Short mmCIF file of C-alpha atoms in Angstrom, two decimals:
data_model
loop_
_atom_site.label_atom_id
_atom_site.label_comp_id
_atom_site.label_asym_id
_atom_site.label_seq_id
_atom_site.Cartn_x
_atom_site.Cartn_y
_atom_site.Cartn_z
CA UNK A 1 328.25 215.48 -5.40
CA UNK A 2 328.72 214.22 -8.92
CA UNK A 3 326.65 211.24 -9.85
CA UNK A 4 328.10 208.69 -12.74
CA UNK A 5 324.69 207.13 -14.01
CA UNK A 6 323.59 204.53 -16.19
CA UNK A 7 323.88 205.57 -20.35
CA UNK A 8 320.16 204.94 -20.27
CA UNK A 9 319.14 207.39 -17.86
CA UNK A 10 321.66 210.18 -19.16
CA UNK A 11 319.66 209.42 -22.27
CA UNK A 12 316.38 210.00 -20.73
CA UNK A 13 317.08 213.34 -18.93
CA UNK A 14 318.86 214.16 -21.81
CA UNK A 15 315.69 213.83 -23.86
CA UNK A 16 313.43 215.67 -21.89
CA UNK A 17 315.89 218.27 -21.38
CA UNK A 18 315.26 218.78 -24.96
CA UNK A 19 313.60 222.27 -25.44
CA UNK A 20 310.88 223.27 -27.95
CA UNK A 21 311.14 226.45 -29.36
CA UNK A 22 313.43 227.24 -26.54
CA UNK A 23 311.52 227.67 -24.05
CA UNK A 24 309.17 224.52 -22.86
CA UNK A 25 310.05 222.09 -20.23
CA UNK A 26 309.33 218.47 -21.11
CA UNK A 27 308.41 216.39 -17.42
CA UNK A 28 309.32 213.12 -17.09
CA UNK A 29 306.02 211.87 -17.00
CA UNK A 30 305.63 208.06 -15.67
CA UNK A 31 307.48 206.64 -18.24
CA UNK A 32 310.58 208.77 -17.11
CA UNK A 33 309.95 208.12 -13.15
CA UNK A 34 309.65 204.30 -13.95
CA UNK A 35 313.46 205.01 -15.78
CA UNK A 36 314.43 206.98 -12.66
CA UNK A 37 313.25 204.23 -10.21
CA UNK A 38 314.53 201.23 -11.70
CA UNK A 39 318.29 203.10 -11.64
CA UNK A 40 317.45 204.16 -7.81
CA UNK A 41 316.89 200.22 -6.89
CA UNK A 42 320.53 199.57 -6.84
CA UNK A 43 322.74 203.45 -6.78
CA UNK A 44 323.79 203.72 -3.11
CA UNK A 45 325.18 207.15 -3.31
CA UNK A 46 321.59 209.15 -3.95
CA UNK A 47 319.87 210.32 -0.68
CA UNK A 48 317.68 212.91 -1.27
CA UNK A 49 315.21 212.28 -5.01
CA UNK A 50 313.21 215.04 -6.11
CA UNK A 51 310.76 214.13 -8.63
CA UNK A 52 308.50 217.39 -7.97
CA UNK A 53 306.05 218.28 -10.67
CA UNK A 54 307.25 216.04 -13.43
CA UNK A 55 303.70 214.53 -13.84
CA UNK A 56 304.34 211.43 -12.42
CA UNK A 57 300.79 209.61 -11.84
CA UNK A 58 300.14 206.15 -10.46
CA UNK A 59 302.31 203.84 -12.56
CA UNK A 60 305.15 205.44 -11.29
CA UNK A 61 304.70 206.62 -7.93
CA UNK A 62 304.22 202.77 -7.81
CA UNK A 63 307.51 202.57 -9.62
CA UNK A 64 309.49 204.51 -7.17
CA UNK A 65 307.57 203.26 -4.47
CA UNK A 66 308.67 199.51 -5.49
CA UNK A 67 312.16 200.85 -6.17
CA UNK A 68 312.41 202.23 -1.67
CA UNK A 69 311.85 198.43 -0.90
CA UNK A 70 315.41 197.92 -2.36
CA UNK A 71 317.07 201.26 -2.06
CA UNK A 72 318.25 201.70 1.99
CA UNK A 73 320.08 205.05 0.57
CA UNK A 74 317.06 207.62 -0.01
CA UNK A 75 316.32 209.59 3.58
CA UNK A 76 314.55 212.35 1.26
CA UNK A 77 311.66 211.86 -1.41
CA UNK A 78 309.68 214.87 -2.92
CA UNK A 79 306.78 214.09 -5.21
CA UNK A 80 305.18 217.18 -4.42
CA UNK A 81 303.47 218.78 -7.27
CA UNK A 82 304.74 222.14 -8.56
CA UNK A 83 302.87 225.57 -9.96
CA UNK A 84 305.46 226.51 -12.03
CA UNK A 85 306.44 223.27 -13.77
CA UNK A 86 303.46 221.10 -13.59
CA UNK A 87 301.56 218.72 -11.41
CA UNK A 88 302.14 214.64 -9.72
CA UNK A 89 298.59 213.01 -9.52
CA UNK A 90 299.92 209.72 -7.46
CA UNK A 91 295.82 208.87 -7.41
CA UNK A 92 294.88 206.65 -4.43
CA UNK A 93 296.96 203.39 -5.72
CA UNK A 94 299.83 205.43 -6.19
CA UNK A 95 299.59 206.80 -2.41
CA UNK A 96 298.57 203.29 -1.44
CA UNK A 97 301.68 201.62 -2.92
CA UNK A 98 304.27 204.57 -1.00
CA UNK A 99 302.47 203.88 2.01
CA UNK A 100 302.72 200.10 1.71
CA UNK A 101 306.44 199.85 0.99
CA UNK A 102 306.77 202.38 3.66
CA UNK A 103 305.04 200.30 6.21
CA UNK A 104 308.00 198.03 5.69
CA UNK A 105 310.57 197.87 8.35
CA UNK A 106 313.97 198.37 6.02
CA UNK A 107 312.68 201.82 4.20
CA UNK A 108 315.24 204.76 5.00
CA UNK A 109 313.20 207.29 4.17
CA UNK A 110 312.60 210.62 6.89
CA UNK A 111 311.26 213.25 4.73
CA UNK A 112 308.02 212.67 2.55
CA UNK A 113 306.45 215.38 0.34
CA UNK A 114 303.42 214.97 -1.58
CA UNK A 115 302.25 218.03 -1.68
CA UNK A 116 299.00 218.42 -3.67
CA UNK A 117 299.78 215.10 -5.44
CA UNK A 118 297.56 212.80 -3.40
CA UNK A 119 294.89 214.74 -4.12
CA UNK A 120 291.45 213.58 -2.36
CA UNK A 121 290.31 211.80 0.97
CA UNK A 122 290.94 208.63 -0.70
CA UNK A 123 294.40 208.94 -1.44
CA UNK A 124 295.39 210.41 1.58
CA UNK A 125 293.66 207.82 3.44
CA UNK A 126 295.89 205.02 1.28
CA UNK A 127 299.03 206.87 2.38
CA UNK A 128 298.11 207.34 5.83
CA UNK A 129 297.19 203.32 6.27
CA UNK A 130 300.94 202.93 5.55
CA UNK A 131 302.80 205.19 7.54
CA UNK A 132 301.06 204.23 11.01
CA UNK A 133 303.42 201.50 10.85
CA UNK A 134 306.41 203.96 9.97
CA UNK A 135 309.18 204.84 12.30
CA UNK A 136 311.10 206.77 11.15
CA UNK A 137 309.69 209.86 9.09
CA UNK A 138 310.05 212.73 10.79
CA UNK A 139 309.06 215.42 7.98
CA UNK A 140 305.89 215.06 6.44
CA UNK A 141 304.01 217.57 3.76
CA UNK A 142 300.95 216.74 2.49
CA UNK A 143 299.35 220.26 1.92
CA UNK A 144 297.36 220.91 -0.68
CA UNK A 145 295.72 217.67 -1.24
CA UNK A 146 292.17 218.45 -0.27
CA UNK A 147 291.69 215.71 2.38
CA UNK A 148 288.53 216.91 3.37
CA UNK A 149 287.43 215.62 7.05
CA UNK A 150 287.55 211.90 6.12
CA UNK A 151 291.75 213.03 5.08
CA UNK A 152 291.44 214.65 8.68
CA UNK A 153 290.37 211.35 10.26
CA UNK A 154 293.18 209.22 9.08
CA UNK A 155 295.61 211.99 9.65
CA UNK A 156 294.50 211.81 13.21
CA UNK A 157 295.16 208.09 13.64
CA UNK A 158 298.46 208.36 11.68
CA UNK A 159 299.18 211.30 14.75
CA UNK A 160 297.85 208.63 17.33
CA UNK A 161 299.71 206.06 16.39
CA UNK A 162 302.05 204.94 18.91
CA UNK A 163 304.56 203.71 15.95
CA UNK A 164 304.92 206.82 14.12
CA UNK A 165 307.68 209.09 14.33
CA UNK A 166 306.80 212.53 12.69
CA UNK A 167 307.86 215.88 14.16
CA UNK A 168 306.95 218.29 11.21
CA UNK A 169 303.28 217.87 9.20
CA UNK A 170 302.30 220.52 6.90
CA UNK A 171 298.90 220.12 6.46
CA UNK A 172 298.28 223.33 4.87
CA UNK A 173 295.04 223.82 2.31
CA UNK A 174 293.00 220.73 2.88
CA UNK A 175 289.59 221.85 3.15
CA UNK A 176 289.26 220.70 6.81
CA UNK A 177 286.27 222.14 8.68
CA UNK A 178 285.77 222.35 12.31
CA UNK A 179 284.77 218.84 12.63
CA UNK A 180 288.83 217.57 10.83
CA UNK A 181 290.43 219.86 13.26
CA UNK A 182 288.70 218.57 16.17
CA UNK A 183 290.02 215.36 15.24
CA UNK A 184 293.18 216.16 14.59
CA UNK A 185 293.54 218.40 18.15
CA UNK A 186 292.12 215.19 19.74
CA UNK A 187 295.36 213.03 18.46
CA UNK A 188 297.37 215.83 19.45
CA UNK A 189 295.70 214.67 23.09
CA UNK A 190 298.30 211.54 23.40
CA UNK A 191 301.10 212.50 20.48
CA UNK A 192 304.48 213.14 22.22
CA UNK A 193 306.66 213.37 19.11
CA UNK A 194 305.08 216.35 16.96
CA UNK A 195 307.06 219.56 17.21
CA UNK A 196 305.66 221.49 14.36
CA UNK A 197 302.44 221.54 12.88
CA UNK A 198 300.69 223.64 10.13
CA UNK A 199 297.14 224.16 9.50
CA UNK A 200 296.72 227.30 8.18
CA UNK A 201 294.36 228.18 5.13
CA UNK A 202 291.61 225.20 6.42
CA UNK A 203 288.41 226.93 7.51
CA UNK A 204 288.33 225.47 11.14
CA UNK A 205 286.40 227.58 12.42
CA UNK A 206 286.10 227.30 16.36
CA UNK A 207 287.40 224.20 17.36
#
Protein backbone atom coordinates (compact mmCIF):
# COMPACT_ATOMS: atom_id res chain seq x y z
CA UNK A 1 0.00 0.00 0.00
CA UNK A 2 1.28 3.46 -0.75
CA UNK A 3 1.50 5.77 2.20
CA UNK A 4 1.14 9.82 1.53
CA UNK A 5 3.08 11.17 4.70
CA UNK A 6 3.72 14.30 6.30
CA UNK A 7 6.72 16.64 4.32
CA UNK A 8 8.47 16.35 7.66
CA UNK A 9 8.82 12.79 7.89
CA UNK A 10 9.66 12.30 4.04
CA UNK A 11 12.36 14.69 5.13
CA UNK A 12 13.58 12.62 7.89
CA UNK A 13 13.80 9.20 6.11
CA UNK A 14 15.03 11.04 3.42
CA UNK A 15 17.95 12.18 5.53
CA UNK A 16 18.97 9.12 6.96
CA UNK A 17 18.60 7.45 3.77
CA UNK A 18 21.49 9.56 2.96
CA UNK A 19 24.58 7.27 2.33
CA UNK A 20 28.24 7.93 3.26
CA UNK A 21 30.65 6.86 0.97
CA UNK A 22 27.97 4.70 -0.46
CA UNK A 23 27.73 2.29 1.58
CA UNK A 24 26.66 3.13 5.46
CA UNK A 25 23.23 3.02 6.79
CA UNK A 26 22.30 5.96 9.00
CA UNK A 27 19.41 4.54 11.90
CA UNK A 28 16.96 6.65 12.98
CA UNK A 29 18.14 6.84 16.30
CA UNK A 30 15.52 8.38 18.99
CA UNK A 31 15.34 11.50 17.51
CA UNK A 32 13.97 9.81 14.24
CA UNK A 33 11.50 7.29 16.24
CA UNK A 34 10.16 10.38 18.25
CA UNK A 35 9.51 11.89 14.29
CA UNK A 36 8.02 8.49 13.40
CA UNK A 37 5.71 8.36 16.49
CA UNK A 38 4.35 11.68 16.60
CA UNK A 39 3.14 11.04 12.63
CA UNK A 40 1.76 7.43 13.86
CA UNK A 41 -0.57 9.31 16.64
CA UNK A 42 -3.03 10.35 14.08
CA UNK A 43 -2.29 8.10 10.29
CA UNK A 44 -5.06 5.46 10.38
CA UNK A 45 -3.93 3.55 7.42
CA UNK A 46 -0.42 2.03 9.06
CA UNK A 47 -0.89 -1.42 10.78
CA UNK A 48 2.10 -3.11 11.00
CA UNK A 49 5.54 -0.44 12.23
CA UNK A 50 8.83 -1.85 12.06
CA UNK A 51 11.33 0.14 13.77
CA UNK A 52 13.92 -2.92 14.07
CA UNK A 53 17.49 -2.00 14.77
CA UNK A 54 17.37 1.70 14.18
CA UNK A 55 18.87 2.38 17.70
CA UNK A 56 15.98 3.55 19.21
CA UNK A 57 16.70 3.73 23.18
CA UNK A 58 14.37 4.94 25.91
CA UNK A 59 13.25 8.38 24.77
CA UNK A 60 11.66 6.90 22.03
CA UNK A 61 10.42 3.61 22.75
CA UNK A 62 8.59 6.02 25.18
CA UNK A 63 7.74 8.04 22.13
CA UNK A 64 6.10 5.33 20.24
CA UNK A 65 4.84 3.88 23.22
CA UNK A 66 2.88 7.33 24.00
CA UNK A 67 2.01 7.54 20.31
CA UNK A 68 -0.24 3.41 20.70
CA UNK A 69 -2.40 5.31 23.36
CA UNK A 70 -3.78 7.33 20.35
CA UNK A 71 -3.17 5.17 17.36
CA UNK A 72 -6.17 2.17 17.37
CA UNK A 73 -4.56 1.26 13.74
CA UNK A 74 -1.12 -0.58 14.64
CA UNK A 75 -1.92 -4.62 15.25
CA UNK A 76 2.00 -5.12 14.55
CA UNK A 77 5.08 -3.38 16.34
CA UNK A 78 8.75 -4.66 15.91
CA UNK A 79 11.43 -3.00 17.97
CA UNK A 80 13.48 -5.92 17.86
CA UNK A 81 17.10 -5.25 17.57
CA UNK A 82 18.94 -6.35 14.42
CA UNK A 83 22.70 -7.98 13.71
CA UNK A 84 23.01 -6.66 10.54
CA UNK A 85 21.84 -3.06 10.94
CA UNK A 86 22.30 -2.26 14.52
CA UNK A 87 20.76 -2.57 17.92
CA UNK A 88 17.22 -0.93 20.08
CA UNK A 89 18.28 -0.61 23.84
CA UNK A 90 14.48 0.34 25.09
CA UNK A 91 16.35 0.16 28.84
CA UNK A 92 13.85 -0.66 31.62
CA UNK A 93 11.76 2.82 31.29
CA UNK A 94 11.49 2.30 27.78
CA UNK A 95 9.97 -1.39 28.36
CA UNK A 96 8.09 0.09 31.29
CA UNK A 97 6.37 2.82 29.25
CA UNK A 98 5.22 -0.08 26.19
CA UNK A 99 4.00 -2.10 28.86
CA UNK A 100 2.06 0.69 30.56
CA UNK A 101 0.25 2.05 27.50
CA UNK A 102 -0.29 -1.52 26.68
CA UNK A 103 -2.00 -2.26 29.91
CA UNK A 104 -4.56 0.16 28.58
CA UNK A 105 -7.79 -1.20 27.38
CA UNK A 106 -8.01 0.75 23.71
CA UNK A 107 -4.31 -0.49 22.40
CA UNK A 108 -4.73 -2.58 19.05
CA UNK A 109 -1.71 -4.05 19.12
CA UNK A 110 -1.34 -8.35 18.65
CA UNK A 111 2.16 -8.80 17.72
CA UNK A 112 5.09 -7.41 19.99
CA UNK A 113 8.81 -7.92 19.18
CA UNK A 114 11.54 -6.79 21.26
CA UNK A 115 13.87 -8.98 20.57
CA UNK A 116 17.20 -8.39 22.39
CA UNK A 117 16.12 -4.74 22.98
CA UNK A 118 14.90 -5.06 26.56
CA UNK A 119 17.89 -6.32 27.47
CA UNK A 120 18.15 -7.41 31.35
CA UNK A 121 15.76 -8.81 34.16
CA UNK A 122 14.80 -5.37 34.83
CA UNK A 123 13.45 -4.44 31.67
CA UNK A 124 11.75 -7.42 31.00
CA UNK A 125 10.20 -7.33 34.28
CA UNK A 126 8.82 -3.50 33.33
CA UNK A 127 7.30 -4.98 30.16
CA UNK A 128 5.90 -7.94 31.66
CA UNK A 129 4.04 -5.72 34.63
CA UNK A 130 2.14 -4.28 31.62
CA UNK A 131 1.01 -6.90 29.53
CA UNK A 132 -0.68 -9.05 32.44
CA UNK A 133 -3.37 -6.70 31.93
CA UNK A 134 -3.23 -7.19 27.99
CA UNK A 135 -5.82 -8.97 25.99
CA UNK A 136 -5.19 -9.09 23.11
CA UNK A 137 -1.46 -9.94 22.02
CA UNK A 138 -1.23 -13.02 20.72
CA UNK A 139 2.52 -12.98 19.29
CA UNK A 140 5.12 -12.19 21.57
CA UNK A 141 9.20 -12.27 20.99
CA UNK A 142 11.31 -11.34 23.50
CA UNK A 143 14.43 -13.58 22.77
CA UNK A 144 17.55 -12.50 23.26
CA UNK A 145 17.14 -10.21 26.11
CA UNK A 146 18.98 -12.06 28.83
CA UNK A 147 16.14 -12.21 31.42
CA UNK A 148 17.95 -14.29 33.61
CA UNK A 149 15.59 -16.27 36.24
CA UNK A 150 14.16 -13.08 37.82
CA UNK A 151 13.00 -12.34 33.57
CA UNK A 152 11.76 -16.08 34.01
CA UNK A 153 9.64 -15.19 37.05
CA UNK A 154 7.66 -12.41 35.57
CA UNK A 155 7.37 -14.25 32.35
CA UNK A 156 5.66 -16.89 34.37
CA UNK A 157 3.06 -14.59 35.91
CA UNK A 158 2.55 -12.77 32.55
CA UNK A 159 1.75 -16.83 31.34
CA UNK A 160 -0.52 -17.13 34.55
CA UNK A 161 -2.34 -14.40 34.13
CA UNK A 162 -5.86 -15.04 33.58
CA UNK A 163 -6.07 -11.65 31.35
CA UNK A 164 -3.49 -12.35 28.90
CA UNK A 165 -4.02 -13.54 25.56
CA UNK A 166 -0.67 -14.83 23.99
CA UNK A 167 -0.44 -17.95 21.82
CA UNK A 168 3.20 -17.60 20.42
CA UNK A 169 6.35 -16.53 23.00
CA UNK A 170 9.74 -16.82 21.72
CA UNK A 171 11.76 -16.84 24.52
CA UNK A 172 14.80 -17.96 22.88
CA UNK A 173 18.53 -17.01 24.48
CA UNK A 174 17.71 -15.71 27.89
CA UNK A 175 20.08 -17.26 30.11
CA UNK A 176 17.36 -19.18 32.04
CA UNK A 177 18.65 -22.02 34.23
CA UNK A 178 16.76 -24.86 35.58
CA UNK A 179 15.28 -22.91 38.32
CA UNK A 180 13.43 -20.04 35.20
CA UNK A 181 12.18 -23.05 33.43
CA UNK A 182 10.66 -24.58 36.34
CA UNK A 183 8.81 -21.53 36.69
CA UNK A 184 7.84 -21.04 33.55
CA UNK A 185 6.55 -25.04 33.13
CA UNK A 186 4.69 -24.28 36.41
CA UNK A 187 2.51 -21.34 34.57
CA UNK A 188 2.20 -23.57 31.78
CA UNK A 189 0.25 -25.71 34.79
CA UNK A 190 -3.07 -23.37 34.43
CA UNK A 191 -2.34 -21.42 30.84
CA UNK A 192 -5.03 -22.50 28.31
CA UNK A 193 -4.19 -20.04 25.53
CA UNK A 194 -0.37 -20.77 24.61
CA UNK A 195 0.02 -22.76 21.42
CA UNK A 196 3.63 -22.24 20.70
CA UNK A 197 6.43 -21.79 22.82
CA UNK A 198 10.27 -21.52 22.33
CA UNK A 199 12.97 -22.04 24.71
CA UNK A 200 15.69 -23.28 23.02
CA UNK A 201 19.43 -22.09 23.56
CA UNK A 202 18.62 -21.50 27.69
CA UNK A 203 20.67 -24.02 29.68
CA UNK A 204 17.66 -25.66 31.56
CA UNK A 205 19.08 -28.34 32.38
CA UNK A 206 16.61 -31.04 33.91
CA UNK A 207 13.61 -29.45 34.78
Amino acid sequence: RVLSLPSHLLALINSYEAKNDGSARAPLGDAGAAVVAGAMKTNRTVTRLSLRGNMVGESGATATADALRDNTSITQLDLGSSALWGSNSLGAAGAGALGDVLALSNVTLTSLNVEASVVGPAAVVALCNGLRANRVITDLDIRGNRAGDEGAAAISMLLGSTSQSIHTLHMMANGLTPKGGAAVARALRINMKLEYLDMSDNDLGTL
